[in-house]
């Protein structure tokens, strides 16, 4: 398909994909935090089935694979991310038990009911919403199986209008930690643990690599308005985080299916 045939939306989609293909993570997180969350999950064996939904290029999936036994399936909407994911798995000698597949969490997932021991999803459940994800994904888990997701959350009961408005424009399901825990409990899980991701998950592991890559991206797409806008919106997200980080951030929620 030639560029002329593409809608602006499709073109933006490709740009976003290219932008994030160049960084190790597509959202806040770190290997230390993945390992910490994994520490709340027991009973994994070489027979275990793990699904990483919205896996991106697999930064966290490879950390998972290196720290737990079992077969891991990463699922993401973007084929380019999955290609990088599978290349990374091969490079790390993990391709025997780590496979990336293209798919959408908007659709029925390609897993049997009650077949998965652990569902993982870092910074991605927001694509269908926290409550919907918890409710729909539960059917794929075995009894006593675990879910571990990271999700944008408010840290305080009140917050300044500027950051509230920003989030309402981007993700209205952002909520306080107690409200999210109640949603997890109501969806049929024991809330095993929650913890706030430390600041370096944003600064060192997410924003810094993005900043480093932005210059080359800007040069490659010089004069392209959509590329400029993408960089500006990423910069804005960064500035807001620095200004309002005591009011919000990412939180890991770990639950066990009843
Ligand atoms: N887990 C990764 C990526 C988080 S970014 C990390 O922490 O680095 C969110 C991811 O969700 C992106 O990779 C995006 O491609 C993916 N995504 C968006 N909509 C999706 C959908 N409908 N189904 C599956 N993945 C989706």
Short mmCIF file of C-alpha atoms and ligand atoms in Angstrom, two decimals:
data_model
loop_
_atom_site.label_atom_id
_atom_site.label_comp_id
_atom_site.label_asym_id
_atom_site.label_seq_id
_atom_site.Cartn_x
_atom_site.Cartn_y
_atom_site.Cartn_z
CA UNK A 1 0.00 0.00 0.00
CA UNK A 2 1.45 3.37 -0.99
CA UNK A 3 1.63 6.26 1.46
CA UNK A 4 -0.97 8.20 -0.53
CA UNK A 5 -3.57 5.54 0.17
CA UNK A 6 -3.01 5.66 3.90
CA UNK A 7 -5.16 7.73 6.18
CA UNK A 8 -3.42 10.16 8.53
CA UNK A 9 -4.36 7.82 11.33
CA UNK A 10 -2.56 4.86 9.80
CA UNK A 11 0.48 6.99 9.15
CA UNK A 12 0.56 8.11 12.79
CA UNK A 13 0.21 4.50 13.83
CA UNK A 14 3.32 3.58 11.84
CA UNK A 15 5.24 6.51 13.29
CA UNK A 16 4.30 5.57 16.83
CA UNK A 17 5.36 2.03 16.14
CA UNK A 18 8.71 3.15 14.70
CA UNK A 19 9.30 5.54 17.61
CA UNK A 20 8.77 2.86 20.25
CA UNK A 21 10.57 0.12 18.32
CA UNK A 22 13.78 1.97 19.04
CA UNK A 23 13.57 1.76 22.83
CA UNK A 24 13.85 -1.22 25.13
CA UNK A 25 10.60 -0.49 26.96
CA UNK A 26 7.38 1.06 25.74
CA UNK A 27 6.24 2.12 29.22
CA UNK A 28 7.57 2.73 32.76
CA UNK A 29 9.14 -0.26 34.51
CA UNK A 30 12.47 -1.93 35.23
CA UNK A 31 14.00 -5.39 35.53
CA UNK A 32 14.17 -4.94 39.34
CA UNK A 33 10.44 -4.22 39.52
CA UNK A 34 9.54 -7.17 37.28
CA UNK A 35 11.58 -9.43 39.58
CA UNK A 36 9.99 -7.89 42.68
CA UNK A 37 6.47 -8.53 41.34
CA UNK A 38 7.48 -12.07 40.40
CA UNK A 39 8.54 -12.58 44.03
CA UNK A 40 4.83 -12.63 45.07
CA UNK A 41 4.04 -15.54 42.75
CA UNK A 42 4.65 -19.12 43.82
CA UNK A 43 4.30 -22.60 42.37
CA UNK A 44 5.69 -21.90 38.90
CA UNK A 45 7.34 -24.95 37.29
CA UNK A 46 8.76 -25.90 33.89
CA UNK A 47 5.20 -26.95 32.99
CA UNK A 48 3.72 -23.53 33.77
CA UNK A 49 2.04 -21.47 31.08
CA UNK A 50 2.59 -17.71 31.24
CA UNK A 51 0.98 -15.05 29.03
CA UNK A 52 2.42 -11.53 28.72
CA UNK A 53 -0.34 -9.36 27.25
CA UNK A 54 0.64 -6.13 25.47
CA UNK A 55 4.24 -7.35 25.68
CA UNK A 56 5.70 -4.73 23.31
CA UNK A 57 9.24 -5.57 22.24
CA UNK A 58 9.53 -7.80 25.31
CA UNK A 59 11.81 -5.91 27.73
CA UNK A 60 9.95 -7.30 30.75
CA UNK A 61 9.21 -10.67 29.10
CA UNK A 62 12.90 -11.50 28.78
CA UNK A 63 13.42 -10.59 32.45
CA UNK A 64 10.51 -12.85 33.36
CA UNK A 65 11.93 -15.69 31.28
CA UNK A 66 15.34 -15.37 32.90
CA UNK A 67 13.83 -15.53 36.38
CA UNK A 68 11.13 -18.14 36.12
CA UNK A 69 10.61 -21.56 34.52
CA UNK A 70 7.72 -22.27 32.14
CA UNK A 71 6.52 -21.44 28.64
CA UNK A 72 5.85 -17.78 27.93
CA UNK A 73 3.63 -16.40 25.18
CA UNK A 74 3.90 -12.66 24.52
CA UNK A 75 0.97 -11.06 22.69
CA UNK A 76 0.94 -7.62 21.09
CA UNK A 77 -1.05 -5.77 18.47
CA UNK A 78 1.99 -4.43 16.57
CA UNK A 79 3.73 -6.97 14.27
CA UNK A 80 6.96 -4.91 14.31
CA UNK A 81 7.13 -5.20 18.10
CA UNK A 82 6.59 -8.96 17.88
CA UNK A 83 9.38 -9.30 15.30
CA UNK A 84 11.77 -7.50 17.65
CA UNK A 85 10.45 -9.58 20.55
CA UNK A 86 11.18 -12.88 18.77
CA UNK A 87 14.59 -11.64 17.64
CA UNK A 88 15.44 -10.72 21.26
CA UNK A 89 14.28 -14.15 22.47
CA UNK A 90 16.54 -15.83 19.89
CA UNK A 91 19.53 -13.63 20.78
CA UNK A 92 19.12 -14.51 24.46
CA UNK A 93 18.76 -18.24 23.69
CA UNK A 94 15.19 -18.23 25.02
CA UNK A 95 13.24 -18.98 21.85
CA UNK A 96 12.58 -22.59 22.95
CA UNK A 97 10.19 -21.35 25.63
CA UNK A 98 9.43 -17.70 24.78
CA UNK A 99 7.24 -16.95 21.75
CA UNK A 100 5.74 -13.68 20.58
CA UNK A 101 2.48 -13.67 18.66
CA UNK A 102 0.45 -10.88 17.05
CA UNK A 103 -3.02 -10.50 18.50
CA UNK A 104 -5.43 -8.06 20.10
CA UNK A 105 -6.66 -8.01 23.66
CA UNK A 106 -9.84 -6.46 22.23
CA UNK A 107 -10.66 -9.93 20.85
CA UNK A 108 -11.02 -13.38 22.39
CA UNK A 109 -7.50 -14.39 23.42
CA UNK A 110 -5.83 -17.43 21.81
CA UNK A 111 -5.69 -19.43 25.06
CA UNK A 112 -7.83 -22.30 26.34
CA UNK A 113 -10.03 -21.55 29.31
CA UNK A 114 -8.35 -22.31 32.67
CA UNK A 115 -5.03 -23.11 30.97
CA UNK A 116 -2.76 -20.27 32.09
CA UNK A 117 -0.84 -20.17 35.39
CA UNK A 118 0.17 -16.53 35.23
CA UNK A 119 -1.07 -13.53 33.27
CA UNK A 120 1.43 -10.67 33.11
CA UNK A 121 0.79 -7.22 31.67
CA UNK A 122 3.02 -4.20 32.29
CA UNK A 123 1.59 -0.84 31.29
CA UNK A 124 -0.83 -2.35 28.78
CA UNK A 125 -4.12 -3.36 30.45
CA UNK A 126 -5.26 0.25 30.00
CA UNK A 127 -5.81 -0.55 26.31
CA UNK A 128 -9.04 -2.32 27.25
CA UNK A 129 -9.36 -0.84 30.75
CA UNK A 130 -8.30 -2.28 34.11
CA UNK A 131 -11.70 -3.65 35.16
CA UNK A 132 -12.53 -5.16 31.78
CA UNK A 133 -9.08 -6.77 31.58
CA UNK A 134 -9.30 -8.28 35.06
CA UNK A 135 -12.79 -9.64 34.40
CA UNK A 136 -12.14 -11.03 30.91
CA UNK A 137 -8.69 -12.46 31.51
CA UNK A 138 -9.81 -14.38 34.62
CA UNK A 139 -11.43 -17.10 32.45
CA UNK A 140 -8.03 -18.09 30.99
CA UNK A 141 -6.42 -18.59 34.41
CA UNK A 142 -6.33 -21.90 36.24
CA UNK A 143 -7.75 -21.89 39.75
CA UNK A 144 -5.06 -20.42 42.05
CA UNK A 145 -3.43 -18.82 38.99
CA UNK A 146 -2.02 -15.32 39.26
CA UNK A 147 -2.45 -12.03 37.49
CA UNK A 148 0.20 -9.28 37.72
CA UNK A 149 -0.44 -5.97 36.00
CA UNK A 150 0.95 -2.45 36.26
CA UNK A 151 -1.49 0.40 35.92
CA UNK A 152 -1.59 4.21 36.19
CA UNK A 153 -3.01 5.18 39.59
CA UNK A 154 -3.58 8.21 41.81
CA UNK A 155 -1.50 8.29 44.99
CA UNK A 156 -3.66 10.84 46.81
CA UNK A 157 -7.37 11.53 47.31
CA UNK A 158 -7.06 14.92 45.57
CA UNK A 159 -4.87 16.32 42.84
CA UNK A 160 -4.24 19.57 40.90
CA UNK A 161 -6.59 20.32 38.00
CA UNK A 162 -3.87 20.30 35.33
CA UNK A 163 -2.84 16.71 35.94
CA UNK A 164 -6.42 15.59 36.53
CA UNK A 165 -7.48 17.08 33.17
CA UNK A 166 -4.51 15.48 31.40
CA UNK A 167 -5.46 12.03 32.64
CA UNK A 168 -9.15 12.52 31.95
CA UNK A 169 -8.20 13.25 28.34
CA UNK A 170 -5.99 10.13 28.15
CA UNK A 171 -7.34 7.44 30.50
CA UNK A 172 -10.45 8.07 32.56
CA UNK A 173 -10.03 4.76 34.45
CA UNK A 174 -7.03 6.05 36.41
CA UNK A 175 -8.10 5.71 40.05
CA UNK A 176 -6.76 5.49 43.59
CA UNK A 177 -4.96 2.37 44.82
CA UNK A 178 -7.77 1.33 47.26
CA UNK A 179 -10.35 1.63 44.46
CA UNK A 180 -8.24 -0.48 42.11
CA UNK A 181 -7.72 -3.11 44.83
CA UNK A 182 -11.50 -3.24 45.38
CA UNK A 183 -12.00 -3.73 41.63
CA UNK A 184 -9.52 -6.60 41.70
CA UNK A 185 -11.30 -8.22 44.64
CA UNK A 186 -14.70 -7.76 42.98
CA UNK A 187 -13.40 -9.40 39.81
CA UNK A 188 -12.71 -12.61 41.76
CA UNK A 189 -9.10 -12.34 42.84
CA UNK A 190 -7.40 -12.25 46.22
CA UNK A 191 -5.41 -9.00 46.18
CA UNK A 192 -2.01 -10.47 47.04
CA UNK A 193 0.13 -7.33 46.79
CA UNK A 194 0.37 -3.83 45.42
CA UNK A 195 3.41 -1.60 45.24
CA UNK A 196 4.27 1.72 43.64
CA UNK A 197 6.88 1.62 40.90
CA UNK A 198 9.90 3.71 41.94
CA UNK A 199 10.68 6.93 40.11
CA UNK A 200 13.61 5.45 38.20
CA UNK A 201 11.12 3.26 36.28
CA UNK A 202 9.98 6.49 34.61
CA UNK A 203 13.15 8.57 34.52
CA UNK A 204 16.00 6.14 33.93
CA UNK A 205 14.20 3.25 32.22
CA UNK A 206 11.57 5.06 30.15
CA UNK A 207 12.13 8.79 29.61
CA UNK A 208 15.94 8.74 29.30
CA UNK A 209 16.07 6.13 26.48
CA UNK A 210 13.20 7.95 24.71
CA UNK A 211 15.06 11.31 24.93
CA UNK A 212 18.22 9.71 23.59
CA UNK A 213 16.38 8.30 20.59
CA UNK A 214 14.30 11.45 19.86
CA UNK A 215 17.09 13.35 18.14
CA UNK A 216 17.70 10.70 15.50
CA UNK A 217 13.95 10.25 15.06
CA UNK A 218 13.47 14.00 14.58
CA UNK A 219 16.28 14.17 12.03
CA UNK A 220 14.94 11.24 10.06
CA UNK A 221 11.45 12.77 9.92
CA UNK A 222 12.47 16.44 9.59
CA UNK A 223 9.50 18.49 8.32
CA UNK A 224 6.99 15.78 9.17
CA UNK A 225 4.31 17.41 11.31
CA UNK A 226 3.01 14.17 12.81
CA UNK A 227 6.52 13.20 13.95
CA UNK A 228 7.03 16.64 15.51
CA UNK A 229 3.71 16.36 17.31
CA UNK A 230 4.56 12.91 18.61
CA UNK A 231 7.83 14.21 20.10
CA UNK A 232 6.05 17.23 21.61
CA UNK A 233 3.39 15.07 23.24
CA UNK A 234 6.04 12.73 24.67
CA UNK A 235 7.95 15.75 26.04
CA UNK A 236 4.75 17.10 27.58
CA UNK A 237 4.13 13.76 29.31
CA UNK A 238 7.66 13.94 30.71
CA UNK A 239 7.27 17.50 32.01
CA UNK A 240 3.97 16.70 33.68
CA UNK A 241 5.52 13.68 35.37
CA UNK A 242 8.32 15.81 36.81
CA UNK A 243 5.84 18.39 38.06
CA UNK A 244 3.17 16.09 39.49
CA UNK A 245 4.91 12.81 40.31
CA UNK A 246 3.77 12.83 43.94
CA UNK A 247 0.16 12.60 42.78
CA UNK A 248 0.30 9.68 40.34
CA UNK A 249 2.41 6.93 38.90
CA UNK A 250 2.35 3.26 38.01
CA UNK A 251 1.35 0.64 40.55
CA UNK A 252 1.78 -3.12 40.32
CA UNK A 253 -1.35 -5.09 41.27
CA UNK A 254 -0.91 -8.79 41.92
CA UNK A 255 -3.94 -11.02 42.38
CA UNK A 256 -4.65 -14.73 42.81
CA UNK A 257 -7.70 -16.28 41.16
CA UNK A 258 -10.17 -17.64 43.71
N1 LIG B 1 4.60 -4.23 28.28
C1 LIG B 1 5.46 -3.38 27.48
C2 LIG B 1 4.68 -2.45 26.54
C3 LIG B 1 3.76 -1.46 27.21
S1 LIG B 1 3.11 -0.24 26.08
C4 LIG B 1 6.37 -2.57 28.40
O1 LIG B 1 6.08 -2.45 29.59
O2 LIG B 1 7.38 -2.07 27.91
C5 LIG B 1 1.52 -0.90 25.66
C6 LIG B 1 1.57 -2.02 24.65
O3 LIG B 1 0.23 -2.44 24.37
C7 LIG B 1 2.18 -1.65 23.29
O4 LIG B 1 3.19 -2.56 22.99
C8 LIG B 1 1.02 -1.75 22.32
O5 LIG B 1 1.41 -2.16 21.04
C9 LIG B 1 0.15 -2.79 22.99
N2 LIG B 1 -1.25 -2.77 22.59
C10 LIG B 1 -2.04 -1.70 22.32
N3 LIG B 1 -3.29 -2.10 22.03
C11 LIG B 1 -3.28 -3.46 22.09
C12 LIG B 1 -4.28 -4.47 21.87
N4 LIG B 1 -5.51 -4.15 21.53
N5 LIG B 1 -3.92 -5.76 22.03
C13 LIG B 1 -2.66 -6.09 22.36
N6 LIG B 1 -1.68 -5.19 22.59
C14 LIG B 1 -1.99 -3.90 22.46
#
